[in-house]
Amino acid sequence: MNPETVSPDSLEYTTAEVDKTEAVQITTTEDQPLLPPASSASSSNAQWKEYGAKVAEFIQALPGYVTRFFEENKGPLGTIGLIVLLLVTVRLTLALVDAIDDIPLVAPTLELIGLGYTGWFVYRYLLRAANRQELYKEIDTLKAQVLGKGD
């Protein structure tokens, strides 16, 4: 038959009879115990006690492990701690600035104070050559104090 010319009415369906025998037979015997014997339960308890003893020994030795780990890794842990502290400080500072910025009239007032200080700084240190030399000397003095180098 050509599949292109076959109509659904012309198809014949056949059903196969299924053998009615059971594929799996379940057998139960009366002499098989349903629970493990009591001696097995005591050996199970002994295993749990052994595991508990090992866990307790590990927990008792844990402070020594942690102390040794910190002693061996002081440098890297200190660096990681400083980085985390820096990130927390930056985050808190940004949160504080954001909180202050939300208070009405505080942000414009602080802007005016900043503009006033900038004007004073320019007038005091940057307009005249003598004042610029004075500022340069103050910066060098501060740099020597911070870096520990003397001229």
mmCIF file with all atom_site columns, C-alpha atoms in Angstrom:
data_model
loop_
_atom_site.group_PDB
_atom_site.id
_atom_site.type_symbol
_atom_site.label_atom_id
_atom_site.label_alt_id
_atom_site.label_comp_id
_atom_site.label_asym_id
_atom_site.label_entity_id
_atom_site.label_seq_id
_atom_site.pdbx_PDB_ins_code
_atom_site.Cartn_x
_atom_site.Cartn_y
_atom_site.Cartn_z
_atom_site.occupancy
_atom_site.B_iso_or_equiv
_atom_site.pdbx_formal_charge
_atom_site.auth_seq_id
_atom_site.auth_comp_id
_atom_site.auth_asym_id
_atom_site.auth_atom_id
_atom_site.pdbx_PDB_model_num
ATOM 1   C CA . MET A 1 1   ? 0.000   0.000   0.000  1.00 0.00 ? 1   MET A CA 1
ATOM 2   C CA . ASN A 1 2   ? 1.142   3.448   -0.781 1.00 0.00 ? 2   ASN A CA 1
ATOM 3   C CA . PRO A 1 3   ? 1.056   5.633   2.379  1.00 0.00 ? 3   PRO A CA 1
ATOM 4   C CA . GLU A 1 4   ? -0.217  8.605   0.388  1.00 0.00 ? 4   GLU A CA 1
ATOM 5   C CA . THR A 1 5   ? -3.354  6.784   -0.798 1.00 0.00 ? 5   THR A CA 1
ATOM 6   C CA . VAL A 1 6   ? -4.350  5.133   2.485  1.00 0.00 ? 6   VAL A CA 1
ATOM 7   C CA . SER A 1 7   ? -7.515  6.430   4.082  1.00 0.00 ? 7   SER A CA 1
ATOM 8   C CA . PRO A 1 8   ? -8.223  6.110   7.808  1.00 0.00 ? 8   PRO A CA 1
ATOM 9   C CA . ASP A 1 9   ? -11.280 3.965   7.131  1.00 0.00 ? 9   ASP A CA 1
ATOM 10  C CA . SER A 1 10  ? -9.256  1.358   5.297  1.00 0.00 ? 10  SER A CA 1
ATOM 11  C CA . LEU A 1 11  ? -6.876  0.698   8.185  1.00 0.00 ? 11  LEU A CA 1
ATOM 12  C CA . GLU A 1 12  ? -7.354  -2.496  10.098 1.00 0.00 ? 12  GLU A CA 1
ATOM 13  C CA . TYR A 1 13  ? -6.489  -2.728  13.729 1.00 0.00 ? 13  TYR A CA 1
ATOM 14  C CA . THR A 1 14  ? -5.549  -5.974  15.393 1.00 0.00 ? 14  THR A CA 1
ATOM 15  C CA . THR A 1 15  ? -5.223  -6.575  19.072 1.00 0.00 ? 15  THR A CA 1
ATOM 16  C CA . ALA A 1 16  ? -2.897  -9.091  20.534 1.00 0.00 ? 16  ALA A CA 1
ATOM 17  C CA . GLU A 1 17  ? -4.015  -11.102 23.441 1.00 0.00 ? 17  GLU A CA 1
ATOM 18  C CA . VAL A 1 18  ? -1.906  -10.663 26.496 1.00 0.00 ? 18  VAL A CA 1
ATOM 19  C CA . ASP A 1 19  ? -0.781  -13.658 28.418 1.00 0.00 ? 19  ASP A CA 1
ATOM 20  C CA . LYS A 1 20  ? -2.408  -13.403 31.810 1.00 0.00 ? 20  LYS A CA 1
ATOM 21  C CA . THR A 1 21  ? 0.417   -14.927 33.817 1.00 0.00 ? 21  THR A CA 1
ATOM 22  C CA . GLU A 1 22  ? 1.961   -12.740 36.439 1.00 0.00 ? 22  GLU A CA 1
ATOM 23  C CA . ALA A 1 23  ? 5.398   -11.439 35.598 1.00 0.00 ? 23  ALA A CA 1
ATOM 24  C CA . VAL A 1 24  ? 6.518   -11.116 39.195 1.00 0.00 ? 24  VAL A CA 1
ATOM 25  C CA . GLN A 1 25  ? 5.516   -13.476 41.898 1.00 0.00 ? 25  GLN A CA 1
ATOM 26  C CA . ILE A 1 26  ? 5.719   -12.254 45.463 1.00 0.00 ? 26  ILE A CA 1
ATOM 27  C CA . THR A 1 27  ? 6.474   -14.955 47.928 1.00 0.00 ? 27  THR A CA 1
ATOM 28  C CA . THR A 1 28  ? 6.441   -14.591 51.644 1.00 0.00 ? 28  THR A CA 1
ATOM 29  C CA . THR A 1 29  ? 7.814   -17.115 54.004 1.00 0.00 ? 29  THR A CA 1
ATOM 30  C CA . GLU A 1 30  ? 6.839   -17.313 57.582 1.00 0.00 ? 30  GLU A CA 1
ATOM 31  C CA . ASP A 1 31  ? 10.368  -17.960 58.869 1.00 0.00 ? 31  ASP A CA 1
ATOM 32  C CA . GLN A 1 32  ? 11.856  -14.623 57.681 1.00 0.00 ? 32  GLN A CA 1
ATOM 33  C CA . PRO A 1 33  ? 12.146  -12.061 60.495 1.00 0.00 ? 33  PRO A CA 1
ATOM 34  C CA . LEU A 1 34  ? 10.642  -8.644  59.814 1.00 0.00 ? 34  LEU A CA 1
ATOM 35  C CA . LEU A 1 35  ? 12.994  -6.728  62.151 1.00 0.00 ? 35  LEU A CA 1
ATOM 36  C CA . PRO A 1 36  ? 16.738  -7.154  62.602 1.00 0.00 ? 36  PRO A CA 1
ATOM 37  C CA . PRO A 1 37  ? 17.793  -9.079  65.674 1.00 0.00 ? 37  PRO A CA 1
ATOM 38  C CA . ALA A 1 38  ? 18.444  -7.208  68.923 1.00 0.00 ? 38  ALA A CA 1
ATOM 39  C CA . SER A 1 39  ? 22.204  -7.842  68.742 1.00 0.00 ? 39  SER A CA 1
ATOM 40  C CA . SER A 1 40  ? 22.308  -5.856  65.494 1.00 0.00 ? 40  SER A CA 1
ATOM 41  C CA . ALA A 1 41  ? 20.628  -2.904  67.213 1.00 0.00 ? 41  ALA A CA 1
ATOM 42  C CA . SER A 1 42  ? 23.266  -2.890  69.947 1.00 0.00 ? 42  SER A CA 1
ATOM 43  C CA . SER A 1 43  ? 26.030  -2.955  67.335 1.00 0.00 ? 43  SER A CA 1
ATOM 44  C CA . SER A 1 44  ? 24.285  -0.046  65.611 1.00 0.00 ? 44  SER A CA 1
ATOM 45  C CA . ASN A 1 45  ? 24.269  1.843   68.917 1.00 0.00 ? 45  ASN A CA 1
ATOM 46  C CA . ALA A 1 46  ? 27.953  1.055   69.342 1.00 0.00 ? 46  ALA A CA 1
ATOM 47  C CA . GLN A 1 47  ? 28.642  2.518   65.891 1.00 0.00 ? 47  GLN A CA 1
ATOM 48  C CA . TRP A 1 48  ? 26.710  5.673   66.751 1.00 0.00 ? 48  TRP A CA 1
ATOM 49  C CA . LYS A 1 49  ? 28.647  6.003   69.999 1.00 0.00 ? 49  LYS A CA 1
ATOM 50  C CA . GLU A 1 50  ? 31.892  5.614   68.056 1.00 0.00 ? 50  GLU A CA 1
ATOM 51  C CA . TYR A 1 51  ? 30.825  8.342   65.602 1.00 0.00 ? 51  TYR A CA 1
ATOM 52  C CA . GLY A 1 52  ? 29.756  10.547  68.519 1.00 0.00 ? 52  GLY A CA 1
ATOM 53  C CA . ALA A 1 53  ? 33.132  10.073  70.171 1.00 0.00 ? 53  ALA A CA 1
ATOM 54  C CA . LYS A 1 54  ? 34.920  11.055  66.952 1.00 0.00 ? 54  LYS A CA 1
ATOM 55  C CA . VAL A 1 55  ? 32.743  14.177  66.582 1.00 0.00 ? 55  VAL A CA 1
ATOM 56  C CA . ALA A 1 56  ? 33.311  15.140  70.220 1.00 0.00 ? 56  ALA A CA 1
ATOM 57  C CA . GLU A 1 57  ? 37.077  14.695  69.778 1.00 0.00 ? 57  GLU A CA 1
ATOM 58  C CA . PHE A 1 58  ? 37.010  16.913  66.675 1.00 0.00 ? 58  PHE A CA 1
ATOM 59  C CA . ILE A 1 59  ? 34.984  19.605  68.470 1.00 0.00 ? 59  ILE A CA 1
ATOM 60  C CA . GLN A 1 60  ? 37.436  19.573  71.390 1.00 0.00 ? 60  GLN A CA 1
ATOM 61  C CA . ALA A 1 61  ? 40.379  19.982  69.003 1.00 0.00 ? 61  ALA A CA 1
ATOM 62  C CA . LEU A 1 62  ? 38.629  22.674  66.918 1.00 0.00 ? 62  LEU A CA 1
ATOM 63  C CA . PRO A 1 63  ? 39.934  25.700  68.902 1.00 0.00 ? 63  PRO A CA 1
ATOM 64  C CA . GLY A 1 64  ? 43.478  24.444  68.364 1.00 0.00 ? 64  GLY A CA 1
ATOM 65  C CA . TYR A 1 65  ? 42.867  24.068  64.628 1.00 0.00 ? 65  TYR A CA 1
ATOM 66  C CA . VAL A 1 66  ? 41.404  27.573  64.373 1.00 0.00 ? 66  VAL A CA 1
ATOM 67  C CA . THR A 1 67  ? 44.224  29.117  66.411 1.00 0.00 ? 67  THR A CA 1
ATOM 68  C CA . ARG A 1 68  ? 46.873  27.421  64.294 1.00 0.00 ? 68  ARG A CA 1
ATOM 69  C CA . PHE A 1 69  ? 45.097  28.511  61.093 1.00 0.00 ? 69  PHE A CA 1
ATOM 70  C CA . PHE A 1 70  ? 45.044  32.160  62.210 1.00 0.00 ? 70  PHE A CA 1
ATOM 71  C CA . GLU A 1 71  ? 48.688  32.037  63.304 1.00 0.00 ? 71  GLU A CA 1
ATOM 72  C CA . GLU A 1 72  ? 49.785  30.610  59.958 1.00 0.00 ? 72  GLU A CA 1
ATOM 73  C CA . ASN A 1 73  ? 47.739  33.093  57.913 1.00 0.00 ? 73  ASN A CA 1
ATOM 74  C CA . LYS A 1 74  ? 48.072  36.383  59.806 1.00 0.00 ? 74  LYS A CA 1
ATOM 75  C CA . GLY A 1 75  ? 49.158  38.434  56.792 1.00 0.00 ? 75  GLY A CA 1
ATOM 76  C CA . PRO A 1 76  ? 46.488  37.434  54.281 1.00 0.00 ? 76  PRO A CA 1
ATOM 77  C CA . LEU A 1 77  ? 43.733  37.433  56.895 1.00 0.00 ? 77  LEU A CA 1
ATOM 78  C CA . GLY A 1 78  ? 44.768  40.895  58.081 1.00 0.00 ? 78  GLY A CA 1
ATOM 79  C CA . THR A 1 79  ? 44.684  42.178  54.519 1.00 0.00 ? 79  THR A CA 1
ATOM 80  C CA . ILE A 1 80  ? 41.267  40.659  53.891 1.00 0.00 ? 80  ILE A CA 1
ATOM 81  C CA . GLY A 1 81  ? 40.037  42.115  57.184 1.00 0.00 ? 81  GLY A CA 1
ATOM 82  C CA . LEU A 1 82  ? 41.266  45.590  56.224 1.00 0.00 ? 82  LEU A CA 1
ATOM 83  C CA . ILE A 1 83  ? 39.602  45.364  52.821 1.00 0.00 ? 83  ILE A CA 1
ATOM 84  C CA . VAL A 1 84  ? 36.307  44.298  54.405 1.00 0.00 ? 84  VAL A CA 1
ATOM 85  C CA . LEU A 1 85  ? 36.613  47.084  56.982 1.00 0.00 ? 85  LEU A CA 1
ATOM 86  C CA . LEU A 1 86  ? 37.278  49.601  54.201 1.00 0.00 ? 86  LEU A CA 1
ATOM 87  C CA . LEU A 1 87  ? 34.216  48.432  52.261 1.00 0.00 ? 87  LEU A CA 1
ATOM 88  C CA . VAL A 1 88  ? 32.015  48.632  55.361 1.00 0.00 ? 88  VAL A CA 1
ATOM 89  C CA . THR A 1 89  ? 33.339  52.119  56.158 1.00 0.00 ? 89  THR A CA 1
ATOM 90  C CA . VAL A 1 90  ? 32.679  53.358  52.620 1.00 0.00 ? 90  VAL A CA 1
ATOM 91  C CA . ARG A 1 91  ? 29.191  51.857  52.684 1.00 0.00 ? 91  ARG A CA 1
ATOM 92  C CA . LEU A 1 92  ? 28.371  53.477  56.040 1.00 0.00 ? 92  LEU A CA 1
ATOM 93  C CA . THR A 1 93  ? 29.768  56.830  54.916 1.00 0.00 ? 93  THR A CA 1
ATOM 94  C CA . LEU A 1 94  ? 27.651  56.767  51.767 1.00 0.00 ? 94  LEU A CA 1
ATOM 95  C CA . ALA A 1 95  ? 24.587  55.843  53.813 1.00 0.00 ? 95  ALA A CA 1
ATOM 96  C CA . LEU A 1 96  ? 25.287  58.706  56.230 1.00 0.00 ? 96  LEU A CA 1
ATOM 97  C CA . VAL A 1 97  ? 25.729  61.218  53.395 1.00 0.00 ? 97  VAL A CA 1
ATOM 98  C CA . ASP A 1 98  ? 22.524  59.976  51.788 1.00 0.00 ? 98  ASP A CA 1
ATOM 99  C CA . ALA A 1 99  ? 20.664  60.325  55.088 1.00 0.00 ? 99  ALA A CA 1
ATOM 100 C CA . ILE A 1 100 ? 21.971  63.866  55.584 1.00 0.00 ? 100 ILE A CA 1
ATOM 101 C CA . ASP A 1 101 ? 21.054  64.710  51.994 1.00 0.00 ? 101 ASP A CA 1
ATOM 102 C CA . ASP A 1 102 ? 17.431  63.724  52.680 1.00 0.00 ? 102 ASP A CA 1
ATOM 103 C CA . ILE A 1 103 ? 17.069  66.286  55.499 1.00 0.00 ? 103 ILE A CA 1
ATOM 104 C CA . PRO A 1 104 ? 15.475  69.473  54.124 1.00 0.00 ? 104 PRO A CA 1
ATOM 105 C CA . LEU A 1 105 ? 17.732  72.567  53.918 1.00 0.00 ? 105 LEU A CA 1
ATOM 106 C CA . VAL A 1 106 ? 20.823  70.690  55.124 1.00 0.00 ? 106 VAL A CA 1
ATOM 107 C CA . ALA A 1 107 ? 22.198  69.883  51.659 1.00 0.00 ? 107 ALA A CA 1
ATOM 108 C CA . PRO A 1 108 ? 21.933  73.480  50.360 1.00 0.00 ? 108 PRO A CA 1
ATOM 109 C CA . THR A 1 109 ? 23.421  74.799  53.601 1.00 0.00 ? 109 THR A CA 1
ATOM 110 C CA . LEU A 1 110 ? 26.409  72.456  53.323 1.00 0.00 ? 110 LEU A CA 1
ATOM 111 C CA . GLU A 1 111 ? 26.870  73.494  49.685 1.00 0.00 ? 111 GLU A CA 1
ATOM 112 C CA . LEU A 1 112 ? 26.987  77.146  50.735 1.00 0.00 ? 112 LEU A CA 1
ATOM 113 C CA . ILE A 1 113 ? 29.511  76.334  53.458 1.00 0.00 ? 113 ILE A CA 1
ATOM 114 C CA . GLY A 1 114 ? 31.663  74.471  50.902 1.00 0.00 ? 114 GLY A CA 1
ATOM 115 C CA . LEU A 1 115 ? 31.522  77.353  48.432 1.00 0.00 ? 115 LEU A CA 1
ATOM 116 C CA . GLY A 1 116 ? 32.429  79.820  51.191 1.00 0.00 ? 116 GLY A CA 1
ATOM 117 C CA . TYR A 1 117 ? 35.421  77.743  52.312 1.00 0.00 ? 117 TYR A CA 1
ATOM 118 C CA . THR A 1 118 ? 36.598  77.339  48.701 1.00 0.00 ? 118 THR A CA 1
ATOM 119 C CA . GLY A 1 119 ? 36.432  81.104  48.200 1.00 0.00 ? 119 GLY A CA 1
ATOM 120 C CA . TRP A 1 120 ? 38.385  81.727  51.414 1.00 0.00 ? 120 TRP A CA 1
ATOM 121 C CA . PHE A 1 121 ? 41.045  79.126  50.452 1.00 0.00 ? 121 PHE A CA 1
ATOM 122 C CA . VAL A 1 122 ? 41.543  80.673  46.998 1.00 0.00 ? 122 VAL A CA 1
ATOM 123 C CA . TYR A 1 123 ? 41.795  84.186  48.487 1.00 0.00 ? 123 TYR A CA 1
ATOM 124 C CA . ARG A 1 124 ? 44.119  83.105  51.331 1.00 0.00 ? 124 ARG A CA 1
ATOM 125 C CA . TYR A 1 125 ? 46.545  80.784  49.516 1.00 0.00 ? 125 TYR A CA 1
ATOM 126 C CA . LEU A 1 126 ? 46.247  80.937  45.727 1.00 0.00 ? 126 LEU A CA 1
ATOM 127 C CA . LEU A 1 127 ? 45.955  84.583  44.639 1.00 0.00 ? 127 LEU A CA 1
ATOM 128 C CA . ARG A 1 128 ? 49.440  85.828  45.631 1.00 0.00 ? 128 ARG A CA 1
ATOM 129 C CA . ALA A 1 129 ? 52.789  84.195  44.932 1.00 0.00 ? 129 ALA A CA 1
ATOM 130 C CA . ALA A 1 130 ? 54.008  84.659  48.553 1.00 0.00 ? 130 ALA A CA 1
ATOM 131 C CA . ASN A 1 131 ? 50.918  82.903  49.875 1.00 0.00 ? 131 ASN A CA 1
ATOM 132 C CA . ARG A 1 132 ? 51.403  80.054  47.391 1.00 0.00 ? 132 ARG A CA 1
ATOM 133 C CA . GLN A 1 133 ? 54.970  79.595  48.716 1.00 0.00 ? 133 GLN A CA 1
ATOM 134 C CA . GLU A 1 134 ? 53.575  79.492  52.271 1.00 0.00 ? 134 GLU A CA 1
ATOM 135 C CA . LEU A 1 135 ? 51.062  76.802  51.220 1.00 0.00 ? 135 LEU A CA 1
ATOM 136 C CA . TYR A 1 136 ? 53.847  74.813  49.518 1.00 0.00 ? 136 TYR A CA 1
ATOM 137 C CA . LYS A 1 137 ? 55.949  74.908  52.735 1.00 0.00 ? 137 LYS A CA 1
ATOM 138 C CA . GLU A 1 138 ? 52.970  73.771  54.837 1.00 0.00 ? 138 GLU A CA 1
ATOM 139 C CA . ILE A 1 139 ? 52.342  70.867  52.448 1.00 0.00 ? 139 ILE A CA 1
ATOM 140 C CA . ASP A 1 140 ? 56.029  69.836  52.600 1.00 0.00 ? 140 ASP A CA 1
ATOM 141 C CA . THR A 1 141 ? 55.970  69.980  56.419 1.00 0.00 ? 141 THR A CA 1
ATOM 142 C CA . LEU A 1 142 ? 52.843  67.833  56.538 1.00 0.00 ? 142 LEU A CA 1
ATOM 143 C CA . LYS A 1 143 ? 54.319  65.388  54.031 1.00 0.00 ? 143 LYS A CA 1
ATOM 144 C CA . ALA A 1 144 ? 57.488  65.043  56.135 1.00 0.00 ? 144 ALA A CA 1
ATOM 145 C CA . GLN A 1 145 ? 55.439  64.409  59.281 1.00 0.00 ? 145 GLN A CA 1
ATOM 146 C CA . VAL A 1 146 ? 53.284  61.758  57.619 1.00 0.00 ? 146 VAL A CA 1
ATOM 147 C CA . LEU A 1 147 ? 56.014  59.958  55.690 1.00 0.00 ? 147 LEU A CA 1
ATOM 148 C CA . GLY A 1 148 ? 58.661  60.360  58.407 1.00 0.00 ? 148 GLY A CA 1
ATOM 149 C CA . LYS A 1 149 ? 61.260  61.920  56.125 1.00 0.00 ? 149 LYS A CA 1
ATOM 150 C CA . GLY A 1 150 ? 63.155  64.934  57.328 1.00 0.00 ? 150 GLY A CA 1
ATOM 151 C CA . ASP A 1 151 ? 64.714  67.546  55.005 1.00 0.00 ? 151 ASP A CA 1
#
